[in-house]
């Protein structure tokens, strides 16, 4: 059964002209890998974290912000080792069998709106993960990274950058995210927000006031977006 929660103040938003997708956890099923690895490496290096704590602290943030937290907690040497182990194991597991997020292929096929990617991840990482799942060609030339802006999520910079680069007003954009940090960035950008709850971050989205439409099946996304794409602004 689809989990659908409408909390957006729709009349204040313009019709949707552009859909901005997060990458990890929305397009490619990397968040399960990342959460598991962060829990494992934290236990090995002296900072035991639960999966929920990893989601709250790390998911949706840039790698620089994550490693800074580890440096503050464990020191520079441990942070460097944590980063090394994470990058090595993450690449191995991505290469061993990364898949697209369930339902995203159908969602993209069902959209008749322009779309792009705006992620906390680097361009190199997105070339790798989107390439491994066959999605890179669908977004090529419309891929934006937090490395291009001063601040990562939960700040709105990368979403505003994507809107500006594609020629759309922020109020005419819809963000599809899977983390509280990402949805906070989307709301701060003044964009309509959709939160995907079908992955490991779903419980965190349900537990926090996201101000977003929550759905656990991305196949529902085209119908939801098309309904507001044609709606006149108030």
Tab-separated table of C-alpha atoms in Angstrom:
chain	number	residue	atom	x	y	z
A	1	UNK	CA	0.000	0.000	0.000
A	2	UNK	CA	1.351	3.427	-0.900
A	3	UNK	CA	2.228	5.746	1.962
A	4	UNK	CA	1.093	9.179	0.831
A	5	UNK	CA	1.106	12.225	3.083
A	6	UNK	CA	0.261	15.698	1.766
A	7	UNK	CA	1.564	18.534	3.897
A	8	UNK	CA	2.643	21.034	1.247
A	9	UNK	CA	0.810	24.351	1.056
A	10	UNK	CA	0.010	23.825	-2.640
A	11	UNK	CA	-1.705	27.150	-3.429
A	12	UNK	CA	1.520	29.038	-2.716
A	13	UNK	CA	3.464	27.091	-5.339
A	14	UNK	CA	3.633	27.568	-9.107
A	15	UNK	CA	2.909	24.740	-11.556
A	16	UNK	CA	5.785	22.271	-11.841
A	17	UNK	CA	8.105	22.826	-14.820
A	18	UNK	CA	11.232	20.937	-13.685
A	19	UNK	CA	11.783	17.838	-11.542
A	20	UNK	CA	15.061	17.752	-9.596
A	21	UNK	CA	16.094	14.290	-8.399
A	22	UNK	CA	18.537	13.490	-5.644
A	23	UNK	CA	20.862	10.679	-6.720
A	24	UNK	CA	21.708	8.338	-3.826
A	25	UNK	CA	18.623	6.587	-2.522
A	26	UNK	CA	16.310	8.064	-5.172
A	27	UNK	CA	17.906	7.023	-8.464
A	28	UNK	CA	20.462	4.449	-7.347
A	29	UNK	CA	20.131	2.124	-4.366
A	30	UNK	CA	23.363	3.218	-2.685
A	31	UNK	CA	21.993	4.391	0.661
A	32	UNK	CA	21.584	0.824	1.923
A	33	UNK	CA	25.263	0.233	1.155
A	34	UNK	CA	26.338	3.517	2.741
A	35	UNK	CA	24.371	3.068	5.968
A	36	UNK	CA	25.634	-0.491	6.449
A	37	UNK	CA	29.250	0.498	5.824
A	38	UNK	CA	29.143	3.526	8.117
A	39	UNK	CA	27.785	1.371	10.949
A	40	UNK	CA	30.475	-1.286	10.368
A	41	UNK	CA	33.396	1.133	10.079
A	42	UNK	CA	32.248	3.219	13.030
A	43	UNK	CA	32.232	0.103	15.219
A	44	UNK	CA	35.728	-0.807	14.021
A	45	UNK	CA	37.228	2.632	14.626
A	46	UNK	CA	35.649	3.556	17.934
A	47	UNK	CA	32.447	5.434	17.173
A	48	UNK	CA	29.562	2.937	17.435
A	49	UNK	CA	26.558	4.254	15.534
A	50	UNK	CA	23.129	2.775	14.906
A	51	UNK	CA	21.622	2.848	11.425
A	52	UNK	CA	19.228	5.583	12.577
A	53	UNK	CA	22.141	7.679	13.850
A	54	UNK	CA	23.969	7.288	10.542
A	55	UNK	CA	20.867	8.453	8.671
A	56	UNK	CA	20.467	11.484	10.937
A	57	UNK	CA	24.141	12.490	10.924
A	58	UNK	CA	25.431	11.522	7.479
A	59	UNK	CA	22.786	10.771	4.860
A	60	UNK	CA	22.120	13.637	2.476
A	61	UNK	CA	25.310	15.499	3.419
A	62	UNK	CA	28.496	15.969	1.420
A	63	UNK	CA	31.450	13.695	2.075
A	64	UNK	CA	33.400	16.704	3.353
A	65	UNK	CA	30.719	17.349	5.981
A	66	UNK	CA	30.675	13.675	6.990
A	67	UNK	CA	34.448	13.395	7.391
A	68	UNK	CA	34.514	16.646	9.376
A	69	UNK	CA	32.135	15.095	11.893
A	70	UNK	CA	34.424	12.076	12.177
A	71	UNK	CA	37.500	14.319	12.605
A	72	UNK	CA	35.739	16.264	15.342
A	73	UNK	CA	34.899	13.018	17.126
A	74	UNK	CA	37.965	10.809	16.542
A	75	UNK	CA	40.724	13.003	15.142
A	76	UNK	CA	42.302	13.452	11.723
A	77	UNK	CA	44.102	10.097	11.528
A	78	UNK	CA	40.996	8.053	12.308
A	79	UNK	CA	38.916	10.175	9.925
A	80	UNK	CA	41.367	9.542	7.091
A	81	UNK	CA	41.260	5.794	7.741
A	82	UNK	CA	37.451	5.847	7.981
A	83	UNK	CA	37.245	7.645	4.637
A	84	UNK	CA	39.720	5.230	3.018
A	85	UNK	CA	37.826	2.146	4.181
A	86	UNK	CA	34.466	3.599	3.207
A	87	UNK	CA	35.513	4.642	-0.303
A	88	UNK	CA	37.202	1.306	-0.996
A	89	UNK	CA	34.343	-0.862	0.248
A	90	UNK	CA	31.641	1.347	-1.262
A	91	UNK	CA	33.194	1.100	-4.738
A	92	UNK	CA	33.584	-2.660	-4.377
A	93	UNK	CA	29.935	-3.124	-3.425
A	94	UNK	CA	28.677	-0.761	-6.130
A	95	UNK	CA	30.659	-2.715	-8.719
A	96	UNK	CA	29.409	-6.020	-7.307
A	97	UNK	CA	25.778	-5.307	-8.136
A	98	UNK	CA	24.326	-1.828	-7.653
A	99	UNK	CA	20.744	-1.536	-8.889
A	100	UNK	CA	18.438	1.397	-9.636
A	101	UNK	CA	15.965	2.248	-6.876
A	102	UNK	CA	12.811	0.197	-7.279
A	103	UNK	CA	10.280	1.990	-9.470
A	104	UNK	CA	12.559	4.785	-10.726
A	105	UNK	CA	12.745	3.443	-14.290
A	106	UNK	CA	8.954	3.486	-14.527
A	107	UNK	CA	8.789	6.920	-12.913
A	108	UNK	CA	11.221	8.421	-15.407
A	109	UNK	CA	9.475	6.771	-18.344
A	110	UNK	CA	6.157	8.194	-17.175
A	111	UNK	CA	7.319	11.801	-16.847
A	112	UNK	CA	6.642	14.335	-19.584
A	113	UNK	CA	8.453	17.088	-17.677
A	114	UNK	CA	12.128	18.089	-17.884
A	115	UNK	CA	14.265	16.586	-15.122
A	116	UNK	CA	17.804	16.741	-13.763
A	117	UNK	CA	19.955	15.546	-10.823
A	118	UNK	CA	21.211	17.655	-7.911
A	119	UNK	CA	23.220	15.612	-5.429
A	120	UNK	CA	25.556	15.940	-2.466
A	121	UNK	CA	27.808	13.454	-4.262
A	122	UNK	CA	30.667	14.370	-6.570
A	123	UNK	CA	30.473	14.214	-10.351
A	124	UNK	CA	32.937	11.331	-10.295
A	125	UNK	CA	30.749	9.355	-7.922
A	126	UNK	CA	27.603	10.000	-9.973
A	127	UNK	CA	29.314	9.000	-13.214
A	128	UNK	CA	30.187	5.736	-11.505
A	129	UNK	CA	26.860	4.929	-9.846
A	130	UNK	CA	24.577	6.216	-12.588
A	131	UNK	CA	26.795	4.536	-15.148
A	132	UNK	CA	26.668	1.172	-13.363
A	133	UNK	CA	22.868	1.257	-13.374
A	134	UNK	CA	22.374	2.475	-16.945
A	135	UNK	CA	20.893	5.809	-15.850
A	136	UNK	CA	23.737	8.143	-16.746
A	137	UNK	CA	22.632	8.721	-20.341
A	138	UNK	CA	19.169	9.806	-19.157
A	139	UNK	CA	20.690	12.674	-17.151
A	140	UNK	CA	23.898	13.486	-19.027
A	141	UNK	CA	24.391	17.245	-19.285
A	142	UNK	CA	21.875	17.854	-16.498
A	143	UNK	CA	23.827	16.597	-13.486
A	144	UNK	CA	24.660	19.030	-10.682
A	145	UNK	CA	26.807	18.445	-7.606
A	146	UNK	CA	27.129	20.193	-4.271
A	147	UNK	CA	30.829	20.474	-5.137
A	148	UNK	CA	29.807	23.332	-7.473
A	149	UNK	CA	28.280	25.495	-4.725
A	150	UNK	CA	29.462	26.990	-1.414
A	151	UNK	CA	27.268	24.893	0.875
A	152	UNK	CA	25.852	21.390	0.740
A	153	UNK	CA	22.470	20.141	1.934
A	154	UNK	CA	20.569	20.976	4.161
A	155	UNK	CA	21.338	24.372	2.611
A	156	UNK	CA	19.461	25.046	-0.647
A	157	UNK	CA	22.479	25.997	-2.773
A	158	UNK	CA	22.657	22.958	-5.063
A	159	UNK	CA	18.924	23.036	-5.833
A	160	UNK	CA	19.000	26.756	-6.585
A	161	UNK	CA	22.061	26.160	-8.776
A	162	UNK	CA	20.240	23.434	-10.731
A	163	UNK	CA	17.209	25.674	-11.234
A	164	UNK	CA	19.339	28.587	-12.423
A	165	UNK	CA	21.418	26.463	-14.783
A	166	UNK	CA	18.293	24.975	-16.391
A	167	UNK	CA	16.443	28.281	-16.585
A	168	UNK	CA	13.614	27.619	-14.156
A	169	UNK	CA	12.295	29.632	-11.233
A	170	UNK	CA	12.688	27.806	-7.888
A	171	UNK	CA	8.928	27.939	-7.276
A	172	UNK	CA	8.380	26.012	-10.525
A	173	UNK	CA	10.655	23.140	-9.438
A	174	UNK	CA	9.833	19.904	-7.634
A	175	UNK	CA	12.497	18.106	-5.585
A	176	UNK	CA	12.489	14.321	-5.093
A	177	UNK	CA	14.549	13.359	-2.040
A	178	UNK	CA	14.963	10.530	0.439
A	179	UNK	CA	16.613	12.265	3.406
A	180	UNK	CA	15.543	14.877	5.947
A	181	UNK	CA	18.630	16.925	5.007
A	182	UNK	CA	17.652	16.869	1.341
A	183	UNK	CA	14.056	17.812	1.980
A	184	UNK	CA	15.180	20.648	4.264
A	185	UNK	CA	17.286	21.927	1.359
A	186	UNK	CA	14.360	21.684	-1.028
A	187	UNK	CA	12.052	23.551	1.289
A	188	UNK	CA	14.700	26.225	1.903
A	189	UNK	CA	14.928	26.643	-1.880
A	190	UNK	CA	11.186	27.325	-2.048
A	191	UNK	CA	10.470	24.211	-4.085
A	192	UNK	CA	7.697	21.638	-3.912
A	193	UNK	CA	9.090	18.525	-2.187
A	194	UNK	CA	8.441	14.797	-2.504
A	195	UNK	CA	9.996	12.376	-0.022
A	196	UNK	CA	10.646	8.754	-0.987
A	197	UNK	CA	10.134	6.531	2.051
A	198	UNK	CA	10.795	3.121	0.479
A	199	UNK	CA	14.491	3.011	1.424
A	200	UNK	CA	16.518	2.951	4.653
A	201	UNK	CA	15.725	6.607	5.391
A	202	UNK	CA	11.951	6.122	5.310
A	203	UNK	CA	11.484	5.924	9.072
A	204	UNK	CA	13.401	9.178	9.542
A	205	UNK	CA	11.199	10.951	6.999
A	206	UNK	CA	8.024	9.729	8.661
A	207	UNK	CA	9.284	10.757	12.090
A	208	UNK	CA	10.195	14.322	11.144
A	209	UNK	CA	8.059	17.178	9.915
A	210	UNK	CA	9.325	17.270	6.333
A	211	UNK	CA	6.686	19.545	4.803
A	212	UNK	CA	6.626	17.184	1.829
A	213	UNK	CA	4.473	14.690	0.001
A	214	UNK	CA	5.671	11.278	1.221
A	215	UNK	CA	5.377	8.221	-1.006
A	216	UNK	CA	6.816	4.730	-0.730
A	217	UNK	CA	6.428	3.846	-4.428
A	218	UNK	CA	8.144	6.025	-7.021
A	219	UNK	CA	5.797	4.712	-9.683
A	220	UNK	CA	3.214	7.103	-8.235
A	221	UNK	CA	5.412	10.114	-8.906
A	222	UNK	CA	4.400	10.941	-12.511
A	223	UNK	CA	0.699	11.114	-11.657
A	224	UNK	CA	1.377	13.319	-8.636
A	225	UNK	CA	3.625	15.662	-10.592
A	226	UNK	CA	1.395	15.866	-13.630
A	227	UNK	CA	-1.560	16.782	-11.437
A	228	UNK	CA	0.254	19.885	-10.190
A	229	UNK	CA	2.160	20.631	-13.403
A	230	UNK	CA	-1.038	21.708	-15.087
A	231	UNK	CA	-2.500	23.515	-12.069
A	232	UNK	CA	-2.613	27.311	-12.416
A	233	UNK	CA	-0.759	29.262	-9.752
A	234	UNK	CA	-2.943	30.961	-7.157
